[in-house]
Tab-separated table of C-alpha atoms in Angstrom:
chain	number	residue	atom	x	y	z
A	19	UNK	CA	-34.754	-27.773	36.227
A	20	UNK	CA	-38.536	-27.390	34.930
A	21	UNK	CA	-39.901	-27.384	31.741
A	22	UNK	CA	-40.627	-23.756	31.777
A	23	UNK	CA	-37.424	-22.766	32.969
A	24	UNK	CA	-34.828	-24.476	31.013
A	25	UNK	CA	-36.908	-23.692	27.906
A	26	UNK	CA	-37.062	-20.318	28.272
A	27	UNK	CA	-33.537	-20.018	29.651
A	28	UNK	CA	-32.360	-21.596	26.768
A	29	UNK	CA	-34.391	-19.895	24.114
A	30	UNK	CA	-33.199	-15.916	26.237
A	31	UNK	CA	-29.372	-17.641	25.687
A	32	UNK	CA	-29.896	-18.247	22.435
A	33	UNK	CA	-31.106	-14.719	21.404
A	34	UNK	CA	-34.462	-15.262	21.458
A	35	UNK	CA	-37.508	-12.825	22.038
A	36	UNK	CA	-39.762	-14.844	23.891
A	37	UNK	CA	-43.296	-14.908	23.445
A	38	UNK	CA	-46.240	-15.748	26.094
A	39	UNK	CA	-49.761	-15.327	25.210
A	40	UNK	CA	-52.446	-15.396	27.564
A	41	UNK	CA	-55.855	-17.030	27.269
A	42	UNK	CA	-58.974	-17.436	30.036
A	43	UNK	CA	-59.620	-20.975	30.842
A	44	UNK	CA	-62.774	-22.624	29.136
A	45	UNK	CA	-63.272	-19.397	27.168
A	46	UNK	CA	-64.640	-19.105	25.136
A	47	UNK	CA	-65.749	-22.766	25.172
A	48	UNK	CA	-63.686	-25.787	26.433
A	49	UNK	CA	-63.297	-26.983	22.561
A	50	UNK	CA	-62.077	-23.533	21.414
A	51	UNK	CA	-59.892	-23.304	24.553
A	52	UNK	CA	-57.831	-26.305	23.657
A	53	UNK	CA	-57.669	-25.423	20.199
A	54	UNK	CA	-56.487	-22.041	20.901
A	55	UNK	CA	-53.527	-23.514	23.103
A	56	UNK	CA	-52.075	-25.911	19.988
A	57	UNK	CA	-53.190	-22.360	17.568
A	58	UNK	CA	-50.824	-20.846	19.848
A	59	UNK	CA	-47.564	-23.627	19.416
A	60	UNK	CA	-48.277	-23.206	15.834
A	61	UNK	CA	-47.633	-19.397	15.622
A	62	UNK	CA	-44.846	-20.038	17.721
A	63	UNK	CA	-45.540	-19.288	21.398
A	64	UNK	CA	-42.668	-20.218	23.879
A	65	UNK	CA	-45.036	-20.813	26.250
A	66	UNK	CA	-48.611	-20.357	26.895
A	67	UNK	CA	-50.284	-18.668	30.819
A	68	UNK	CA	-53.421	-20.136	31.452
A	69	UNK	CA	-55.963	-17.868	33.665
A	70	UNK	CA	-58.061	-19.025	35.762
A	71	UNK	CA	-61.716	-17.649	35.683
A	72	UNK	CA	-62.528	-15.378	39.228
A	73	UNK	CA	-65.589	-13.953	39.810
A	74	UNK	CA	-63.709	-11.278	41.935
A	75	UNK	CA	-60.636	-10.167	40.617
A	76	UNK	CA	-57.854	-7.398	41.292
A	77	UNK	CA	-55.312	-7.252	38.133
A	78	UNK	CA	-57.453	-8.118	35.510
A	79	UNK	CA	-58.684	-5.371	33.256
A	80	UNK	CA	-62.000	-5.131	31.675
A	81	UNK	CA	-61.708	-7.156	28.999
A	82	UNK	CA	-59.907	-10.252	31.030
A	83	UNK	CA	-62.666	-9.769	33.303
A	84	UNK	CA	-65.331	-10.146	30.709
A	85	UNK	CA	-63.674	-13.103	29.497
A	86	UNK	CA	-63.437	-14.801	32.854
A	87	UNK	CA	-67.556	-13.798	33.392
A	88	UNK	CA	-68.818	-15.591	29.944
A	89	UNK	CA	-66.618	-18.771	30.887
A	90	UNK	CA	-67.655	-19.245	34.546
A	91	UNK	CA	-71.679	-18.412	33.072
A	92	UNK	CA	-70.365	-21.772	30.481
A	93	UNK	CA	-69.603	-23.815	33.217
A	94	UNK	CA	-65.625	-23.140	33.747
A	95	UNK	CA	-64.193	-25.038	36.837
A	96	UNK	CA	-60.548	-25.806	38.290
A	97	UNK	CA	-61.143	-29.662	36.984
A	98	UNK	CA	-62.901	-28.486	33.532
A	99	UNK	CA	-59.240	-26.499	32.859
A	100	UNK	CA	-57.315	-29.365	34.023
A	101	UNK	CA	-58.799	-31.465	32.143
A	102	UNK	CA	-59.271	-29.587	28.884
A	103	UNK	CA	-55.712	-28.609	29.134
A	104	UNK	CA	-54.656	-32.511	29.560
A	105	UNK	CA	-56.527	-33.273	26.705
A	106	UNK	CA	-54.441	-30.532	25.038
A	107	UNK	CA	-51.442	-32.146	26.070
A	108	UNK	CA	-52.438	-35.487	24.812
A	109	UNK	CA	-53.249	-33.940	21.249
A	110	UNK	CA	-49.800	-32.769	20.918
A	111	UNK	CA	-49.195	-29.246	22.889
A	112	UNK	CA	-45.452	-29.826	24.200
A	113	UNK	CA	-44.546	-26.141	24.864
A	114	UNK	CA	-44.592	-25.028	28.717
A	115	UNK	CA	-47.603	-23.704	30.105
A	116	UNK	CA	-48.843	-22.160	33.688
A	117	UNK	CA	-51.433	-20.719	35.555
A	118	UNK	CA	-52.638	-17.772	36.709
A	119	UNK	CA	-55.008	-17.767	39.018
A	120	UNK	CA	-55.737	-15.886	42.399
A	121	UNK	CA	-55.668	-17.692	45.899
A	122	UNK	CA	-59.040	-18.215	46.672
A	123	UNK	CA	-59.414	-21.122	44.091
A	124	UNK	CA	-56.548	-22.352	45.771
A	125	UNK	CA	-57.205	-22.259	49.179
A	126	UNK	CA	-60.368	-23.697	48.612
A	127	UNK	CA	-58.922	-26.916	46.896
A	128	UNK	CA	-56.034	-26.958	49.034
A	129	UNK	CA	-52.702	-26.076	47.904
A	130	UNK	CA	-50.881	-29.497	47.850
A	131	UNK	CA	-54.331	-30.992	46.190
A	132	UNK	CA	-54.042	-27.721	43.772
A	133	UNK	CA	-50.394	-27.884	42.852
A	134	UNK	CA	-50.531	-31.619	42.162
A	135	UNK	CA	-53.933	-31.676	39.938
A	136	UNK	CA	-52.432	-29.169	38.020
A	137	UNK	CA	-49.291	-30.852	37.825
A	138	UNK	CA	-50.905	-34.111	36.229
A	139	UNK	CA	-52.799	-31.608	34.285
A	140	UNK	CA	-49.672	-30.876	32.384
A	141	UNK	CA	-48.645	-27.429	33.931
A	142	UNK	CA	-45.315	-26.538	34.390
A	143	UNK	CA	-45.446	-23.704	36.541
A	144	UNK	CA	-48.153	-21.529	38.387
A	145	UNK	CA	-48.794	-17.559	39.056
A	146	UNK	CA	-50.841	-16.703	41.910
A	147	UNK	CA	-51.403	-13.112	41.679
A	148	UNK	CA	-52.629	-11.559	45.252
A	149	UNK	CA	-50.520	-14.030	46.829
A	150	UNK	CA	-47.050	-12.051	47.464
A	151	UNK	CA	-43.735	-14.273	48.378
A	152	UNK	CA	-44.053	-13.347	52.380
A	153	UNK	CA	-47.064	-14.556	52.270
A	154	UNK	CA	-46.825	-18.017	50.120
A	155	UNK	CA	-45.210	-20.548	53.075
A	156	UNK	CA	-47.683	-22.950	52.975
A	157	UNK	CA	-48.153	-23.035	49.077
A	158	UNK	CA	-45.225	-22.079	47.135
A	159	UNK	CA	-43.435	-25.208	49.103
A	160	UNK	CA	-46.286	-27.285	47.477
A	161	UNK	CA	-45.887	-25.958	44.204
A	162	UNK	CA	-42.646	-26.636	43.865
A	163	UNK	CA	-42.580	-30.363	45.445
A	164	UNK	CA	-45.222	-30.957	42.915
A	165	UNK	CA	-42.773	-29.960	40.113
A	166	UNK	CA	-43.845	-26.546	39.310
A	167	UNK	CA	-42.358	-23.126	39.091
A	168	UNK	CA	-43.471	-19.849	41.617
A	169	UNK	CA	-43.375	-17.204	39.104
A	170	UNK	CA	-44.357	-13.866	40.991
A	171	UNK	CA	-44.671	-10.260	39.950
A	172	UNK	CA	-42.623	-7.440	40.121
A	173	UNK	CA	-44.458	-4.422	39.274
A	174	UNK	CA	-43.562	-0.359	39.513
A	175	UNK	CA	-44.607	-0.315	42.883
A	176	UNK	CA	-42.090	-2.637	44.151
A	177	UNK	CA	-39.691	-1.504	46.666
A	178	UNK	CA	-36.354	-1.638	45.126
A	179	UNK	CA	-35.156	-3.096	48.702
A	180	UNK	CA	-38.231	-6.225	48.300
A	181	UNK	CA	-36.583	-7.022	44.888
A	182	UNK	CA	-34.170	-9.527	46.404
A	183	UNK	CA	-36.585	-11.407	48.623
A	184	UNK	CA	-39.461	-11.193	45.651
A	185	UNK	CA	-36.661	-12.926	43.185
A	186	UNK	CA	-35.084	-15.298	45.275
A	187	UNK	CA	-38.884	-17.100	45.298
A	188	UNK	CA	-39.269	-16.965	41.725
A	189	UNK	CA	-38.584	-19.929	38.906
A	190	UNK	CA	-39.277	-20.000	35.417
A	191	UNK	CA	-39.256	-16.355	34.683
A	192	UNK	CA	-39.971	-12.885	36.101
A	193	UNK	CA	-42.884	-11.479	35.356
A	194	UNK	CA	-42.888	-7.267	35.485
A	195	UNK	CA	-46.170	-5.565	35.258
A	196	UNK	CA	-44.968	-2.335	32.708
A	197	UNK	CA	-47.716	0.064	34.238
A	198	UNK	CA	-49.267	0.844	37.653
A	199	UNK	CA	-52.651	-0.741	37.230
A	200	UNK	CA	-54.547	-3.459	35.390
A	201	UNK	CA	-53.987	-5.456	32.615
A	202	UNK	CA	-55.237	-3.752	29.325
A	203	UNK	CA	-55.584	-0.696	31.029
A	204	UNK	CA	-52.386	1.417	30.081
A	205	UNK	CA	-49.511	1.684	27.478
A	206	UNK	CA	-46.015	0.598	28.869
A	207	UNK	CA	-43.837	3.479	28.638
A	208	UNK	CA	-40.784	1.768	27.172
A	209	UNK	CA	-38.586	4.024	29.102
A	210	UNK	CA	-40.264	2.934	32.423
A	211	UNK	CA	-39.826	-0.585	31.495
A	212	UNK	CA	-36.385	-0.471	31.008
A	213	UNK	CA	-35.961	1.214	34.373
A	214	UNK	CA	-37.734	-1.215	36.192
A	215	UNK	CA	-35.935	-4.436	33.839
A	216	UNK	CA	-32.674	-2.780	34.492
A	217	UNK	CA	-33.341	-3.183	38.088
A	218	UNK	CA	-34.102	-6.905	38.124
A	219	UNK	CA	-31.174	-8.145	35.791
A	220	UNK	CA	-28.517	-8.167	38.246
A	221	UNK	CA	-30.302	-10.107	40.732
A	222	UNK	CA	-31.252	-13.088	38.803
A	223	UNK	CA	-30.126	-15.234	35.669
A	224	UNK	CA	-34.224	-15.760	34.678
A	225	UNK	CA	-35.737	-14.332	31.559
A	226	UNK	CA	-37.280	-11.258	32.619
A	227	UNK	CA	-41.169	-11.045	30.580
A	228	UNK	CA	-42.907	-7.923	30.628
A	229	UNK	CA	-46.997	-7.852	30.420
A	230	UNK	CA	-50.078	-5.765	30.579
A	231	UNK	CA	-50.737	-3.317	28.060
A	232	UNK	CA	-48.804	-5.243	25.226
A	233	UNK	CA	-51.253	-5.336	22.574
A	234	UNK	CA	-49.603	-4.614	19.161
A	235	UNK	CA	-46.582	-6.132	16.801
A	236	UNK	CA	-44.502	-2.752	17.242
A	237	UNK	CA	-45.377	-2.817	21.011
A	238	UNK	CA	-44.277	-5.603	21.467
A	239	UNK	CA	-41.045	-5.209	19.661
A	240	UNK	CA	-40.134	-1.717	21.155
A	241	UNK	CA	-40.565	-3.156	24.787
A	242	UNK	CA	-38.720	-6.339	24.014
A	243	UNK	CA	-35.923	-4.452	23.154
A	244	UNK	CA	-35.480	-3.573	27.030
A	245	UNK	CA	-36.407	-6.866	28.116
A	246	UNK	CA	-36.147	-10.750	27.194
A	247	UNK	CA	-39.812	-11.033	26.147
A	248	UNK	CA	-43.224	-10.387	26.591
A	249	UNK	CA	-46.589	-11.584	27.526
A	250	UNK	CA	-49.902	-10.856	25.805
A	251	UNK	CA	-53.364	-11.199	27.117
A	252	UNK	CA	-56.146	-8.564	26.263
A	253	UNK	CA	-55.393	-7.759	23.393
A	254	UNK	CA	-54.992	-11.100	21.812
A	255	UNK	CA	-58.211	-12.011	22.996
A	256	UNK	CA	-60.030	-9.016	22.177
A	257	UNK	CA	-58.883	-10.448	18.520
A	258	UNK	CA	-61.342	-13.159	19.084
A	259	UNK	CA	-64.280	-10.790	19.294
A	260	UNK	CA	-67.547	-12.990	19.422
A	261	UNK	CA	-66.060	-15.510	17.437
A	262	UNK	CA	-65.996	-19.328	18.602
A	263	UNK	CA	-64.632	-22.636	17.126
A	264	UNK	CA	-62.143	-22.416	14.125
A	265	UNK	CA	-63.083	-18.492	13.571
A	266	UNK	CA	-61.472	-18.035	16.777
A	267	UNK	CA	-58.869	-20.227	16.470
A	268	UNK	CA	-57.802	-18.508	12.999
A	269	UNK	CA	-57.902	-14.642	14.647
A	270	UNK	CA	-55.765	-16.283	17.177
A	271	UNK	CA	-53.002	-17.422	15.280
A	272	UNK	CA	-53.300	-15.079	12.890
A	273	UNK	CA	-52.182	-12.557	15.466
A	274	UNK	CA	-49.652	-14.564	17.236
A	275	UNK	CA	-48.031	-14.894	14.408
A	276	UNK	CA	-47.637	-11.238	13.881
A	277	UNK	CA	-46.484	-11.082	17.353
A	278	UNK	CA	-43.822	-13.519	16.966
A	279	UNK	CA	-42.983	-11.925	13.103
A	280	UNK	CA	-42.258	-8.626	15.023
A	281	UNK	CA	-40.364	-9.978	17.746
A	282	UNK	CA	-37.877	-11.982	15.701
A	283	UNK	CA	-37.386	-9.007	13.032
């Protein structure tokens, strides 16, 4: 069993409301990226998602995108994230951590190259978004004989009859998009999410996150109360503002530890 999985299996049996956030790779420099993964242990994160900077991208809301824009314009690259996020490792960040990325960065690297760079790199498991289970024979195998976890989507547009083929791919967790859309873009309708949660518990035993549109303490409590976590991009980093360095580090943490404050009340 992973990293990822038998740490967040064994927080979710233990009671816990787990807590992802999500940050853009190199943004918004490499030295605040690294800084804001071990900001993110401290406020404590159960694990952290990793994206990977596209210059064309379908799920990512505006302010993801905008992130992903200034760190490819500072020089963000597949090896520049694998390394900054070994160097992370090596300065003491323990907790599990993945990627998200899209499949073009893949399939230009290759996906055995890919899964095993970002192995060494110190991931535990990997997201590829546009890259649906029918679709992932040639790289999920890779992922996984390179010791990471497929985690794949389940959104509101998923047939209820694809459920079964969509979980029986996944490790680690289960991610479920809470709104038809991009991330940022909407409010979860708690209500909704439950439906949808409701529909993936009895097909697996995996902690079952819920992202996009989680953006505040109360938010994220309310929806974790239908679910066994959550996962927090856009509006953690639209925290960060313009701020770099220890400034951003500090807005960072200072939030995640609301998040997790919320969660565990």
């Amino acid at each position: 069993m992973s990293r990822l999985t038998e740490s967040l299996l064994k927080a979710k049996e233990a009671g816990k409301k787990l807590l992802v956030p999500f940050f853009t790779g190199f943004y918004p420099d490499e030295e605040t990226f690294i800084g804001l993964l071990k900001a993110a242990q401290r406020a404590g994160a159960d694990a952290v998602e990793v994206g990977i900077p596209f210059s064309d991208p379908s799920a990512d809301g505006p302010v993801i995108q905008r992130t992903s824009q200034l760190a490819l314009q500072s020089g963000a690259t597949l090896e520049g994230i694998f390394r900054a996020v070994k160097r992370a490792r090596a300065e003491g960040l323990v907790i599990p951590l993945l990627y998200m990325t899209y499949y073009n960065p893949v399939h230009n690297m290759g996906s055995e190259k890919f899964s095993q760079s970002a192995r060494e790199s110190g991931a535990d498991g990997v997201l590829v978004v546009d890259l649906p289970p029918e679709e992932a024979g040639e790289f999920a195998p890779a992922a996984r004989s390179a010791g990471l976890d497929t985690v794949f989507l389940v959104a509101p547009t998923t047939p209820e009859k694809r459920l079964p083929l969509v979980l029986k791919e996944a490790s680690g967790f289960v991610y479920c998009v809470s709104v038809a859309g991009v991330t940022g873009e909407k409010k979860p309708v708690t209500e909704l999410v439950a439906e949808m949660v409701a529909k993936v518990r009895p097909l697996t035993n995996l902690p079952v996150l819920v992202g996009f549109g989680v953006s505040t303490p109360a938010g994220a409590k309310e929806i974790a109360k239908v679910s066994d976590g959550v996962i927090v991009g856009s509006a953690l980093l639209e925290k960060l503002g313009d701020e770099t360095g220890e400034k951003a580090v500090a807005k960072a943490e200072n939030f995640l530890r609301e998040l997790r404050a919320a969660l565990d009340s």
